[in-house]
Amino acid sequence: MTGAATTFCYDLNGQVIKVSAARAELWPSFDLMLGTMRVSEPVQPGFRIDILETSALPEAPEGKLAFDGEVPLDGHCRLVDGGDIVHLIFPGLQMASVHADEGWAEIRVHPGSKVKWTLMMMVLDAALDASGQHMLHTAGLTLPGREALVLIHAPSGTGKSTTSMALASQAFGLCSDDVMILSATPGGTAAWGMPRKVKIHRNTATMLPFLSPCLGDTWDAEGEQAVSLDRLGEIIRIEDARSRPVAALLHLARSADGQTRLMPMARTDAMVALATDNVRTGMTGLLPMQKRRMATIAALVKAVPTFTLEVGARPADAAALIRAALDRA
């Protein structure tokens, strides 16, 4: 790396990460997602991410092959478990090496390219894990008049964003429609939302017309529009990134008869569903970070009531059902 590095720090609920790169253009996605969490005053980071622009990629590091295949959007990659170091390699393009025990990661990219989303999320995951926090593919919304929140889990395409927007129209506060950061302590489980834009599908817009003031006329190839939290904040309550206690875990499912209903879900089933979507098993078994994520999911499921939420033609009906169930609990 030549010249002075561009450096920014971000405070992820007490875990400060420091990102350094030769050019700011190498890490635009970091700042797009974490810009509101940037800190300007000098602070000691808990995790460091160095981004190097270089053609030299050590593509055969020591370790066991844990994954070799395609990842969505980013293409073919290999994951090598080197024990103290884990490497994610996109052959001939770029790679990341995570030194978890030492609290830092290195990303190497070819000149003129940008960091792939998969690499960025891997090192961000490692930085959070170093502070006992774990990224989960769930939505999160605060209950009306309360600080506590509910987590809503579902595989992609099941309707998390639609359900989240419908609940937000009923005085729930939106933390995130897709990515929540979970931590578990002896005092309980808590979570906060990653401040990302919300992707609104045209079907969601049709079902929830109150969203129309936030939408334009152009839809992408997937029939979606990315809407900023500032824009959404004009019509719904957007929560800040403070960590809040988790009151319940809801597993989202489509209703077969168009009716919306909320039913108790066995804790073991809830754990399997959440772990299946959030814990990755490689050819070498679970990596240490995945084991810690699994333990945190287990603590969550043990600590809070778990439900199946079947959403029908009127997703806003779920709001009253959730409030009533938690009032009884």
JSON list of N, CA, C and O in Angstrom, two decimals, residues 3 41 69 82 87 116 122 167 194-195 212 233 251 255 263 272 293-294 303 306 309 322-323:
[
{"chain": "A", "resi": 3, "resn": "GLY", "atom": "N", "xyz": [1.40, 5.59, 0.00]},
{"chain": "A", "resi": 3, "resn": "GLY", "atom": "CA", "xyz": [0.73, 6.80, 0.40]},
{"chain": "A", "resi": 3, "resn": "GLY", "atom": "C", "xyz": [-0.01, 6.62, 1.71]},
{"chain": "A", "resi": 3, "resn": "GLY", "atom": "O", "xyz": [-0.01, 5.57, 2.33]},
{"chain": "A", "resi": 41, "resn": "GLU", "atom": "N", "xyz": [-13.76, 11.09, 16.90]},
{"chain": "A", "resi": 41, "resn": "GLU", "atom": "CA", "xyz": [-12.73, 11.32, 17.91]},
{"chain": "A", "resi": 41, "resn": "GLU", "atom": "C", "xyz": [-11.80, 10.11, 18.00]},
{"chain": "A", "resi": 41, "resn": "GLU", "atom": "O", "xyz": [-12.20, 8.98, 17.72]},
{"chain": "A", "resi": 69, "resn": "GLY", "atom": "N", "xyz": [-17.23, -23.50, -3.63]},
{"chain": "A", "resi": 69, "resn": "GLY", "atom": "CA", "xyz": [-18.44, -23.42, -4.43]},
{"chain": "A", "resi": 69, "resn": "GLY", "atom": "C", "xyz": [-18.85, -22.00, -4.74]},
{"chain": "A", "resi": 69, "resn": "GLY", "atom": "O", "xyz": [-18.07, -21.06, -4.59]},
{"chain": "A", "resi": 82, "resn": "GLY", "atom": "N", "xyz": [-7.70, -22.33, 8.65]},
{"chain": "A", "resi": 82, "resn": "GLY", "atom": "CA", "xyz": [-6.31, -22.48, 9.06]},
{"chain": "A", "resi": 82, "resn": "GLY", "atom": "C", "xyz": [-6.14, -22.50, 10.57]},
{"chain": "A", "resi": 82, "resn": "GLY", "atom": "O", "xyz": [-5.04, -22.23, 11.05]},
{"chain": "A", "resi": 87, "resn": "HIS", "atom": "N", "xyz": [-9.42, -18.04, 5.89]},
{"chain": "A", "resi": 87, "resn": "HIS", "atom": "CA", "xyz": [-9.24, -17.33, 4.62]},
{"chain": "A", "resi": 87, "resn": "HIS", "atom": "C", "xyz": [-10.45, -17.56, 3.72]},
{"chain": "A", "resi": 87, "resn": "HIS", "atom": "O", "xyz": [-10.91, -18.69, 3.56]},
{"chain": "A", "resi": 116, "resn": "LYS", "atom": "N", "xyz": [-15.76, -7.30, -2.52]},
{"chain": "A", "resi": 116, "resn": "LYS", "atom": "CA", "xyz": [-17.01, -8.03, -2.72]},
{"chain": "A", "resi": 116, "resn": "LYS", "atom": "C", "xyz": [-17.84, -8.05, -1.43]},
{"chain": "A", "resi": 116, "resn": "LYS", "atom": "O", "xyz": [-17.30, -8.04, -0.32]},
{"chain": "A", "resi": 122, "resn": "MET", "atom": "N", "xyz": [-18.10, -11.02, 5.82]},
{"chain": "A", "resi": 122, "resn": "MET", "atom": "CA", "xyz": [-17.32, -11.97, 6.61]},
{"chain": "A", "resi": 122, "resn": "MET", "atom": "C", "xyz": [-16.47, -11.25, 7.66]},
{"chain": "A", "resi": 122, "resn": "MET", "atom": "O", "xyz": [-16.44, -11.64, 8.83]},
{"chain": "A", "resi": 167, "resn": "LEU", "atom": "N", "xyz": [-46.40, -3.91, 10.27]},
{"chain": "A", "resi": 167, "resn": "LEU", "atom": "CA", "xyz": [-46.35, -3.68, 11.71]},
{"chain": "A", "resi": 167, "resn": "LEU", "atom": "C", "xyz": [-45.97, -2.23, 12.02]},
{"chain": "A", "resi": 167, "resn": "LEU", "atom": "O", "xyz": [-46.49, -1.63, 12.96]},
{"chain": "A", "resi": 194, "resn": "MET", "atom": "N", "xyz": [-29.08, -3.24, 12.01]},
{"chain": "A", "resi": 194, "resn": "MET", "atom": "CA", "xyz": [-28.09, -2.67, 11.10]},
{"chain": "A", "resi": 194, "resn": "MET", "atom": "C", "xyz": [-28.77, -1.58, 10.27]},
{"chain": "A", "resi": 194, "resn": "MET", "atom": "O", "xyz": [-29.80, -1.84, 9.64]},
{"chain": "A", "resi": 195, "resn": "PRO", "atom": "N", "xyz": [-28.24, -0.36, 10.27]},
{"chain": "A", "resi": 195, "resn": "PRO", "atom": "CA", "xyz": [-28.92, 0.76, 9.59]},
{"chain": "A", "resi": 195, "resn": "PRO", "atom": "C", "xyz": [-28.75, 0.72, 8.07]},
{"chain": "A", "resi": 195, "resn": "PRO", "atom": "O", "xyz": [-27.96, 1.47, 7.50]},
{"chain": "A", "resi": 212, "resn": "SER", "atom": "N", "xyz": [-46.49, 4.56, -0.61]},
{"chain": "A", "resi": 212, "resn": "SER", "atom": "CA", "xyz": [-46.33, 5.23, -1.92]},
{"chain": "A", "resi": 212, "resn": "SER", "atom": "C", "xyz": [-45.59, 6.56, -1.86]},
{"chain": "A", "resi": 212, "resn": "SER", "atom": "O", "xyz": [-44.84, 6.88, -2.80]},
{"chain": "A", "resi": 233, "resn": "GLY", "atom": "N", "xyz": [-38.58, 7.31, 7.48]},
{"chain": "A", "resi": 233, "resn": "GLY", "atom": "CA", "xyz": [-38.85, 7.96, 8.75]},
{"chain": "A", "resi": 233, "resn": "GLY", "atom": "C", "xyz": [-39.89, 9.06, 8.66]},
{"chain": "A", "resi": 233, "resn": "GLY", "atom": "O", "xyz": [-40.38, 9.53, 9.70]},
{"chain": "A", "resi": 251, "resn": "HIS", "atom": "N", "xyz": [-41.41, -16.85, 13.95]},
{"chain": "A", "resi": 251, "resn": "HIS", "atom": "CA", "xyz": [-41.03, -17.49, 12.69]},
{"chain": "A", "resi": 251, "resn": "HIS", "atom": "C", "xyz": [-42.16, -17.25, 11.69]},
{"chain": "A", "resi": 251, "resn": "HIS", "atom": "O", "xyz": [-43.30, -17.65, 11.91]},
{"chain": "A", "resi": 255, "resn": "SER", "atom": "N", "xyz": [-49.76, -17.88, 5.11]},
{"chain": "A", "resi": 255, "resn": "SER", "atom": "CA", "xyz": [-51.04, -18.48, 5.48]},
{"chain": "A", "resi": 255, "resn": "SER", "atom": "C", "xyz": [-51.65, -19.18, 4.27]},
{"chain": "A", "resi": 255, "resn": "SER", "atom": "O", "xyz": [-51.66, -18.63, 3.16]},
{"chain": "A", "resi": 263, "resn": "MET", "atom": "N", "xyz": [-49.32, -18.50, 16.59]},
{"chain": "A", "resi": 263, "resn": "MET", "atom": "CA", "xyz": [-49.43, -19.74, 17.37]},
{"chain": "A", "resi": 263, "resn": "MET", "atom": "C", "xyz": [-48.11, -20.04, 18.06]},
{"chain": "A", "resi": 263, "resn": "MET", "atom": "O", "xyz": [-47.04, -19.76, 17.51]},
{"chain": "A", "resi": 272, "resn": "VAL", "atom": "N", "xyz": [-34.06, -24.69, 15.39]},
{"chain": "A", "resi": 272, "resn": "VAL", "atom": "CA", "xyz": [-33.66, -25.32, 14.13]},
{"chain": "A", "resi": 272, "resn": "VAL", "atom": "C", "xyz": [-33.88, -24.36, 12.96]},
{"chain": "A", "resi": 272, "resn": "VAL", "atom": "O", "xyz": [-33.02, -24.19, 12.09]},
{"chain": "A", "resi": 293, "resn": "ARG", "atom": "N", "xyz": [-22.11, -18.44, 17.49]},
{"chain": "A", "resi": 293, "resn": "ARG", "atom": "CA", "xyz": [-23.41, -17.97, 16.99]},
{"chain": "A", "resi": 293, "resn": "ARG", "atom": "C", "xyz": [-24.51, -18.95, 17.39]},
{"chain": "A", "resi": 293, "resn": "ARG", "atom": "O", "xyz": [-25.60, -18.55, 17.82]},
{"chain": "A", "resi": 294, "resn": "MET", "atom": "N", "xyz": [-24.23, -20.24, 17.24]},
{"chain": "A", "resi": 294, "resn": "MET", "atom": "CA", "xyz": [-25.21, -21.26, 17.62]},
{"chain": "A", "resi": 294, "resn": "MET", "atom": "C", "xyz": [-25.55, -21.16, 19.11]},
{"chain": "A", "resi": 294, "resn": "MET", "atom": "O", "xyz": [-26.72, -21.26, 19.50]},
{"chain": "A", "resi": 303, "resn": "ALA", "atom": "N", "xyz": [-34.59, -18.02, 26.27]},
{"chain": "A", "resi": 303, "resn": "ALA", "atom": "CA", "xyz": [-34.96, -16.87, 27.10]},
{"chain": "A", "resi": 303, "resn": "ALA", "atom": "C", "xyz": [-36.30, -16.23, 26.75]},
{"chain": "A", "resi": 303, "resn": "ALA", "atom": "O", "xyz": [-36.90, -15.57, 27.60]},
{"chain": "A", "resi": 306, "resn": "THR", "atom": "N", "xyz": [-41.50, -18.21, 21.81]},
{"chain": "A", "resi": 306, "resn": "THR", "atom": "CA", "xyz": [-41.34, -18.40, 20.37]},
{"chain": "A", "resi": 306, "resn": "THR", "atom": "C", "xyz": [-42.69, -18.72, 19.74]},
{"chain": "A", "resi": 306, "resn": "THR", "atom": "O", "xyz": [-43.48, -19.48, 20.30]},
{"chain": "A", "resi": 309, "resn": "LEU", "atom": "N", "xyz": [-45.81, -17.12, 13.09]},
{"chain": "A", "resi": 309, "resn": "LEU", "atom": "CA", "xyz": [-46.71, -16.07, 12.62]},
{"chain": "A", "resi": 309, "resn": "LEU", "atom": "C", "xyz": [-47.08, -16.38, 11.18]},
{"chain": "A", "resi": 309, "resn": "LEU", "atom": "O", "xyz": [-46.24, -16.27, 10.28]},
{"chain": "A", "resi": 322, "resn": "ILE", "atom": "N", "xyz": [-49.80, -10.01, 18.10]},
{"chain": "A", "resi": 322, "resn": "ILE", "atom": "CA", "xyz": [-48.51, -10.00, 18.80]},
{"chain": "A", "resi": 322, "resn": "ILE", "atom": "C", "xyz": [-48.64, -9.30, 20.14]},
{"chain": "A", "resi": 322, "resn": "ILE", "atom": "O", "xyz": [-48.18, -9.81, 21.18]},
{"chain": "A", "resi": 323, "resn": "ARG", "atom": "N", "xyz": [-49.29, -8.17, 20.16]},
{"chain": "A", "resi": 323, "resn": "ARG", "atom": "CA", "xyz": [-49.43, -7.42, 21.42]},
{"chain": "A", "resi": 323, "resn": "ARG", "atom": "C", "xyz": [-50.21, -8.24, 22.44]},
{"chain": "A", "resi": 323, "resn": "ARG", "atom": "O", "xyz": [-49.83, -8.30, 23.62]}
]
